[in-house]
XYZ file of C-alpha atoms in Angstrom:
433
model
C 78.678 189.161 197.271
C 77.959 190.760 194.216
C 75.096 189.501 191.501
C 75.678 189.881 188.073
C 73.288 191.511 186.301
C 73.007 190.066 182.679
C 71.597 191.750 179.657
C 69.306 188.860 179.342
C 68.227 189.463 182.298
C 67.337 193.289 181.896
C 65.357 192.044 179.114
C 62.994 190.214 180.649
C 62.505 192.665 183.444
C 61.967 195.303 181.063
C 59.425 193.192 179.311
C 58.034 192.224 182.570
C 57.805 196.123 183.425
C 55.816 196.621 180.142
C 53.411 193.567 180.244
C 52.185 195.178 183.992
C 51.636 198.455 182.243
C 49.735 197.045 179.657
C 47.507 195.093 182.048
C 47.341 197.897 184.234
C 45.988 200.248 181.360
C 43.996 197.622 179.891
C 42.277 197.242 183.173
C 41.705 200.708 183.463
C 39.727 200.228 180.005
C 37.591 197.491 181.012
C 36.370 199.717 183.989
C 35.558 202.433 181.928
C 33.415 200.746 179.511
C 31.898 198.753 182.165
C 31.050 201.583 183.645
C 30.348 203.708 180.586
C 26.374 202.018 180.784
C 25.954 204.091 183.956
C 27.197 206.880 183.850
C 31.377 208.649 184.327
C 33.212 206.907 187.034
C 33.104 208.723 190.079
C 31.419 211.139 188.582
C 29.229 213.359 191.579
C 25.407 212.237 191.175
C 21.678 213.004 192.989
C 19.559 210.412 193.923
C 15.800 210.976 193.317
C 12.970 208.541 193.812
C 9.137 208.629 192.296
C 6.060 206.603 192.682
C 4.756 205.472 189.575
C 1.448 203.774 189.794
C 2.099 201.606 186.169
C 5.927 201.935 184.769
C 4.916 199.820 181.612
C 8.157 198.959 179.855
C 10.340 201.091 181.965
C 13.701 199.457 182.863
C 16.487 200.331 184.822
C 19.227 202.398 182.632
C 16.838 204.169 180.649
C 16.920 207.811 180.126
C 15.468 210.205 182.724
C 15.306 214.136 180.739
C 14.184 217.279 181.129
C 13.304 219.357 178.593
C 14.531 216.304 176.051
C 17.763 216.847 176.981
C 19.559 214.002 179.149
C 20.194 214.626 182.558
C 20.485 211.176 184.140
C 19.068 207.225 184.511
C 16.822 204.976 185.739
C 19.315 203.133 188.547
C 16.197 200.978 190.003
C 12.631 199.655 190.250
C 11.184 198.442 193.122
C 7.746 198.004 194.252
C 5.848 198.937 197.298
C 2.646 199.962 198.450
C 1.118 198.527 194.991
C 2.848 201.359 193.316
C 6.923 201.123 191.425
C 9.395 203.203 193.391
C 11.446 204.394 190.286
C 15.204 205.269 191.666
C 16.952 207.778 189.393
C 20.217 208.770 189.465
C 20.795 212.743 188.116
C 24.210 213.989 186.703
C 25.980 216.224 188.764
C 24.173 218.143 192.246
C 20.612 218.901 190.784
C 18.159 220.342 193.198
C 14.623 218.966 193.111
C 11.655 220.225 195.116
C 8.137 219.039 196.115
C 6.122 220.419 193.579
C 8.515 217.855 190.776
C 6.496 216.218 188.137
C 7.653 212.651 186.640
C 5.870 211.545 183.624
C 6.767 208.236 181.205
C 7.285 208.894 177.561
C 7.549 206.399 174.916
C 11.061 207.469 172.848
C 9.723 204.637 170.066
C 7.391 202.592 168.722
C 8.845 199.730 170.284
C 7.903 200.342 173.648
C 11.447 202.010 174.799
C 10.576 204.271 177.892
C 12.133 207.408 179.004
C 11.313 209.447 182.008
C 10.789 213.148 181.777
C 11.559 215.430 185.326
C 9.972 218.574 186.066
C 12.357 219.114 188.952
C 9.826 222.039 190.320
C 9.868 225.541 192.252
C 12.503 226.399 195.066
C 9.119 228.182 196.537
C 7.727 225.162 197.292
C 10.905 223.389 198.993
C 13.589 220.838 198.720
C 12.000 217.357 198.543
C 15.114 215.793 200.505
C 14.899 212.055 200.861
C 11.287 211.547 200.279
C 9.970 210.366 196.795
C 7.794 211.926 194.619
C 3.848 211.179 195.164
C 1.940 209.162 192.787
C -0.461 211.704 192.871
C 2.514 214.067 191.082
C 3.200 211.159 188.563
C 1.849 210.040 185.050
C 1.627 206.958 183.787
C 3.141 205.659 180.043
C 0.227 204.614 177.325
C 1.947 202.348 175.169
C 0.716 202.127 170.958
C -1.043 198.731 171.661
C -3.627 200.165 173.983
C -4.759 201.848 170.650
C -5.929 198.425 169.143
C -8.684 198.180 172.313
C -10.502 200.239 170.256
C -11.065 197.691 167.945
C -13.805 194.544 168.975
C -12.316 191.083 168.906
C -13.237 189.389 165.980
C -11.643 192.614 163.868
C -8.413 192.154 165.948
C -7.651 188.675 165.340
C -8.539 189.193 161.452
C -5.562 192.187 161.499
C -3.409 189.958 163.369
C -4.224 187.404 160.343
C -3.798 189.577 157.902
C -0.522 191.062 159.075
C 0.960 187.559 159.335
C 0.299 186.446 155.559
C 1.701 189.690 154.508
C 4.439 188.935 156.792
C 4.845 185.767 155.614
C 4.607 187.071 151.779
C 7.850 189.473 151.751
C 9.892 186.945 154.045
C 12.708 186.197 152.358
C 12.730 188.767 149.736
C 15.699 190.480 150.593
C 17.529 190.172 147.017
C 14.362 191.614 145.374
C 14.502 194.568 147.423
C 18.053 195.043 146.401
C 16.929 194.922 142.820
C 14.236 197.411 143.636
C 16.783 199.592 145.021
C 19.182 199.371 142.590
C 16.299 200.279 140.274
C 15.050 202.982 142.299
C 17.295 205.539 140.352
C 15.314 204.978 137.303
C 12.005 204.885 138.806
C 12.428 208.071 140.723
C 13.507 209.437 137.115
C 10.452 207.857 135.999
C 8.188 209.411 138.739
C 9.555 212.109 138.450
C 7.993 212.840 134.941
C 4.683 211.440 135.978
C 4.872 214.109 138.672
C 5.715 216.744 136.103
C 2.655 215.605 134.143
C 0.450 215.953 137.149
C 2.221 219.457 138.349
C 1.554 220.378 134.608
C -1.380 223.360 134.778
C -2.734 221.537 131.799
C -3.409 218.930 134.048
C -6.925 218.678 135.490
C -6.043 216.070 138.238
C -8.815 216.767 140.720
C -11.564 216.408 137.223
C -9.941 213.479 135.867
C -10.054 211.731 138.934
C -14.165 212.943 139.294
C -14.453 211.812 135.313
C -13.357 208.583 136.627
C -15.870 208.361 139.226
C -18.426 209.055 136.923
C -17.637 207.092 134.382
C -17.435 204.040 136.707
C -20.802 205.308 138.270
C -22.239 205.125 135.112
C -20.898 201.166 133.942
C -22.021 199.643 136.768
C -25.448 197.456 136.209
C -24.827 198.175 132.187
C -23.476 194.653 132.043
C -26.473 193.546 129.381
C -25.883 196.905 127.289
C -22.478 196.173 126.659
C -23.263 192.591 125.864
C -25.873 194.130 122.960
C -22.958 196.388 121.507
C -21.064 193.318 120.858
C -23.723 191.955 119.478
C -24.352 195.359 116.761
C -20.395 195.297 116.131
C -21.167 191.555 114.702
C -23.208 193.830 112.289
C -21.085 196.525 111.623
C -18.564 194.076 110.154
C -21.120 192.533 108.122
C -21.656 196.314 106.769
C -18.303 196.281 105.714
C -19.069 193.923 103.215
C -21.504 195.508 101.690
C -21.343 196.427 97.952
C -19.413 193.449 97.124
C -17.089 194.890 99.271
C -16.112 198.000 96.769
C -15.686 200.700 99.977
C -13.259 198.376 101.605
C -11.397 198.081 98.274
C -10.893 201.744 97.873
C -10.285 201.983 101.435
C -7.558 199.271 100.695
C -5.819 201.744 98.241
C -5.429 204.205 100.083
C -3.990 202.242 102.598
C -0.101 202.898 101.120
C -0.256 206.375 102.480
C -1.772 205.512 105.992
C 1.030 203.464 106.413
C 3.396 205.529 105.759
C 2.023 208.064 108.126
C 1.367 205.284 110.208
C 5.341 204.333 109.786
C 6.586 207.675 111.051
C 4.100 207.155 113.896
C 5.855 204.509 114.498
C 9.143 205.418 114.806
C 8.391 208.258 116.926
C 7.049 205.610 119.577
C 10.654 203.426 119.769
C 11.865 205.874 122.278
C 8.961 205.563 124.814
C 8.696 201.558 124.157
C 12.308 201.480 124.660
C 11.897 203.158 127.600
C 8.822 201.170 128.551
C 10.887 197.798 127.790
C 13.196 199.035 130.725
C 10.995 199.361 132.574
C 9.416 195.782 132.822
C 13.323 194.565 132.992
C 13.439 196.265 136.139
C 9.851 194.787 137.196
C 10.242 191.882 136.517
C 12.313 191.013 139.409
C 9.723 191.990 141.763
C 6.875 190.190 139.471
C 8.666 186.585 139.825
C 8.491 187.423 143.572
C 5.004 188.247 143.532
C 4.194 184.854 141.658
C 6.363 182.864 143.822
C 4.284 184.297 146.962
C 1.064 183.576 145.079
C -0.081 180.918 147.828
C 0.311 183.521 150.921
C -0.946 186.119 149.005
C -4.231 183.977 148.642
C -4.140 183.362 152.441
C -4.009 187.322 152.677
C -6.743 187.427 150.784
C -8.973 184.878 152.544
C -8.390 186.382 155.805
C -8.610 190.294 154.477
C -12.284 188.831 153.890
C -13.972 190.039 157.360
C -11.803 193.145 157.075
C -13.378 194.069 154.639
C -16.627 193.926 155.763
C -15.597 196.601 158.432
C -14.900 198.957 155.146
C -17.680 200.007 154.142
C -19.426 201.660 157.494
C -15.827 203.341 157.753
C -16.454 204.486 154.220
C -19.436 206.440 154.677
C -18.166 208.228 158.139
C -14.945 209.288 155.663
C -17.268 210.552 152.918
C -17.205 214.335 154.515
C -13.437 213.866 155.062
C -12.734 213.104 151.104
C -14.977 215.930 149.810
C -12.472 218.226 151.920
C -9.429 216.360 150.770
C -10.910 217.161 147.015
C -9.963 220.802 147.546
C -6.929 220.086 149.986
C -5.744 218.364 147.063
C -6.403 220.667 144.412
C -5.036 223.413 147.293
C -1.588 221.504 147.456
C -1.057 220.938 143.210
C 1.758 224.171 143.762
C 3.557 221.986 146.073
C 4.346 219.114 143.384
C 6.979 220.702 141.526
C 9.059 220.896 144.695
C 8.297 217.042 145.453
C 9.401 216.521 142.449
C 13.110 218.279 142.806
C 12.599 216.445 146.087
C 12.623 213.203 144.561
C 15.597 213.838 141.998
C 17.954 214.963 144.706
C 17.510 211.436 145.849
C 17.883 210.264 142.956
C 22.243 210.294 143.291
C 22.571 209.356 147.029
C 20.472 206.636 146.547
C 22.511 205.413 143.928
C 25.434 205.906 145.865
C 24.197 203.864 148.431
C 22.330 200.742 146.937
C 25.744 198.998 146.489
C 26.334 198.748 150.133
C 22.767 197.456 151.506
C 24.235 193.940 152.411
C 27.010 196.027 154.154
C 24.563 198.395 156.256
C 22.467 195.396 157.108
C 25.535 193.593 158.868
C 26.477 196.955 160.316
C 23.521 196.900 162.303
C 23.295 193.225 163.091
C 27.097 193.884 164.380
C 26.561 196.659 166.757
C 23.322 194.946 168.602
C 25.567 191.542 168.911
C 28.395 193.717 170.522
C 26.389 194.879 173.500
C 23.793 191.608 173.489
C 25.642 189.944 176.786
C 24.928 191.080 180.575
C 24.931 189.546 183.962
C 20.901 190.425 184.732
C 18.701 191.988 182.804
C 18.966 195.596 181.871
C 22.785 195.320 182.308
C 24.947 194.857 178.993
C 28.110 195.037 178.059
C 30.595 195.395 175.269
C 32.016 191.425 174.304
C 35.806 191.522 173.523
C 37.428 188.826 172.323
C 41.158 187.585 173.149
C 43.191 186.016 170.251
C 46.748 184.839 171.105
C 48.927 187.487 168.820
C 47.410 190.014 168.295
C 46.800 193.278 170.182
C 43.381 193.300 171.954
C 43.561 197.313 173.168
C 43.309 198.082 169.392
C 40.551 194.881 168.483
C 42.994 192.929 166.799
C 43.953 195.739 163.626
C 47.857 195.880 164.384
C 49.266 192.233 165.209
C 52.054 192.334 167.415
C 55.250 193.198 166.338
C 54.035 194.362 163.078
C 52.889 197.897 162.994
C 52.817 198.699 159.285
C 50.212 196.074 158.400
C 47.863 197.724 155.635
C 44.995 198.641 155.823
C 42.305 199.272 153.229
C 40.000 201.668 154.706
C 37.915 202.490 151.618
C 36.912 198.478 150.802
C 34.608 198.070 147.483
C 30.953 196.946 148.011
C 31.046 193.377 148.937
C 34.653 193.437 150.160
C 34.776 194.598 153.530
C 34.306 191.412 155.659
C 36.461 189.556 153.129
C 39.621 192.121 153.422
C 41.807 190.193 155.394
C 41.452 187.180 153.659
C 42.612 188.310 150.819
C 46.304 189.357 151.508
C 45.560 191.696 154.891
C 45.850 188.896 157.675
C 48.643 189.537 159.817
C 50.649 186.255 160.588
C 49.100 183.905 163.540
C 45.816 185.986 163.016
C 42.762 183.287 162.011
C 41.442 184.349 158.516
C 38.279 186.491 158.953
C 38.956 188.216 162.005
C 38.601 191.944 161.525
């Protein structure tokens, strides 16, 4: 008996056929990146172990180095003998002896750990299966141990005061747009004012001492300047004088100061045109500053008892600022090249202020992608299935379709709206991308 094979039938076998291999190679890529978080798949590793008398912020998967350069993870931490057994897990067949050295490194200020191996000497002998002593270990001092320096009551007013400025430049994220969409001009702008100051004309380090002394010299003069108002009350009264006949002479003469007076003006329009510009662009960041008028008072209640702290400071940084006066007046060469500095930025930043929204969601993007794990200090990549469309490539070629375009150079402000706008394939929900 003979059975009739039907092309029908060899249609659905070879589809069949081709589903399994795609399942089969899609599995394979689920394994991988799985796996990816600890290392190549069956990759050849060495086990070494370390006791660590405080770990800090140390988690399993961080980075152990040597040298800074990456030569395995953290695989475990486990605790005994009121020390943490660190388990790390090298790349490759790395030999490590009894003289190694573990210390804890901070690779940023927010308290992410890496361990650095001094794998040792081959005089002193293969460590084998034993762990490192604690006594050949070095614990991780993380930035907040710095504020212990500080007494209580000064604490809790920088805590305060950190929170109302927090609280002041919350939701300001269109303003600091504006500012850098601005930032062009001012860098054009400060870059002049750095040209003045880089000018050898320019006495910086004396005008900032004639300053000082004329400040010096106002303070407790309040009743002095309260008499010169009073003697300008009779200066104007000498104006008079005469029936007023040096004031009328001084009146015709006053044709020709104006017109000197008119070409002085005109030769200001350019810098008050260039000063009105300037508010425009300020004045963005000025309605913010009067809409956060309320926290900024709170800042300034609480930056009360901070301030009392200032002045003790000041007189231990007195020696420091008479040094800075020549380190300042040592460094004037150097402000010319700040200043090219500055106006090479200038054009990237340009470049890139149209795309801040876009650089904000690429970053809230990439931490959601990885933000799921079984336990903690595991994560994994999230991928989503959507009935037609091809999940091996993240849903940019629908199935059956592979010419869909694709606009890979979107306009600011059009890249999470792309598809909706003509690029959806068919049976693909509208903002998937």
């Amino acid at each position: 008996m003979s059975i009739k094979v039907t092309p029908e039938f060899r249609t659905r076998a070879l589809a069949f056929k081709a589903g399994l291999i795609v399942l089969v190679v899609l599995a394979g890529i689920l394994f991988v990146t799985f796996k990816a978080q600890t290392g190549m798949p069956f990759a050849k590793t060495t086990e070494v172990q370390a006791l660590v008398s405080n770990v800090h912020s140390l988690r399993a998967n961080d980075a152990v180095r040597q040298f800074s350069k990456r030569i395995g993870r953290v695989s475990s931490i486990d605790y005994q003998d009121g020390a943490a057994l660190v388990t790390m897990e090298l790349d490759g067949d790395v030999d490590v002896y009894r003289d190694a050295h573990v210390e804890l490194w901070d690779l940023s200020a927010l308290a992410t750990k890496f361990v650095a191996l001094d794998p040792g000497t081959p005089e002193a002998g293969e460590i084998g299966d034993e762990p490192i002593p604690a006594s050949q270990t070095d614990d991780s001092a993380d930035v907040y141990q710095l504020l212990d320096v500080l007494d209580p009551k000064t604490r809790s007013a920088a805590t305060s005061t950190l929170r109302a400025l927090g609280g002041g430049v919350a939701g300001h994220a269109k303003d600091i747009q504006h500012l850098l969409a601005a930032a062009p001009d001012l860098l054009g702008d400060l870059g002049a004012v750095s040209a003045a100051l880089a000018a050898p004309e320019t006495d910086l380090v004396g005008l900032l001492d004639n300053v000082e002394t004329v400040s010096g010299r106002l303070r407790g003069r309040e009743s002095e300047m309260r008499q010169l108002m009073d003697r300008s009350q009779e200066t104007l009264a000498a104006v008079s004088v005469d029936s007023g006949e040096p004031l009328r002479r001084t009146v015709d003469q006053l044709p020709q100061t104006l017109e000197h007076t008119e070409r002085a003006m005109s030769s200001l329009q350019t810098p008050l045109a260039d000063t009105g510009h300037a508010m425009r662009s300020l004045r963005p960041g000025a309605d913010a500053l009067g809409r956060s008028e309320r926290d900024l008072r709170g800042f300034l209640r609480e930056s009360v008892p901070v301030a009392k702290q200032v002045p003790p400071v000041a007189k231990t940084a007195i020696p420091a600022v008479e040094d800075l006066t020549q380190t300042v007046a040592d460094a004037r060469p150097l402000a010319p090249m700040v200043r090219q500095a500055l106006a090479d930025l200038k054009v990237p930043l340009g470049v890139l202020a149209p795309y801040a929204p876009e650089m904000a969601t690429l970053f809230l993007r990439g931490r959601s992608f990885v933000s799921q794990g079984p336990q903690p200090g595991v994560r994994y990549a999230r991928l989503g299935l959507t009935p037609g469309v091809n999940t091996v490539t993240g849903g940019l070629i629908a199935s059956g379709d592979a010419s869909l375009p694709q606009n890979m150079y979107p306009r600011p402000g059009e890249a999470q709206n792309d598809r909706a706008e003509g690029l959806t394939p068919p049976g693909l929900p509208l903002g998937v991308n």
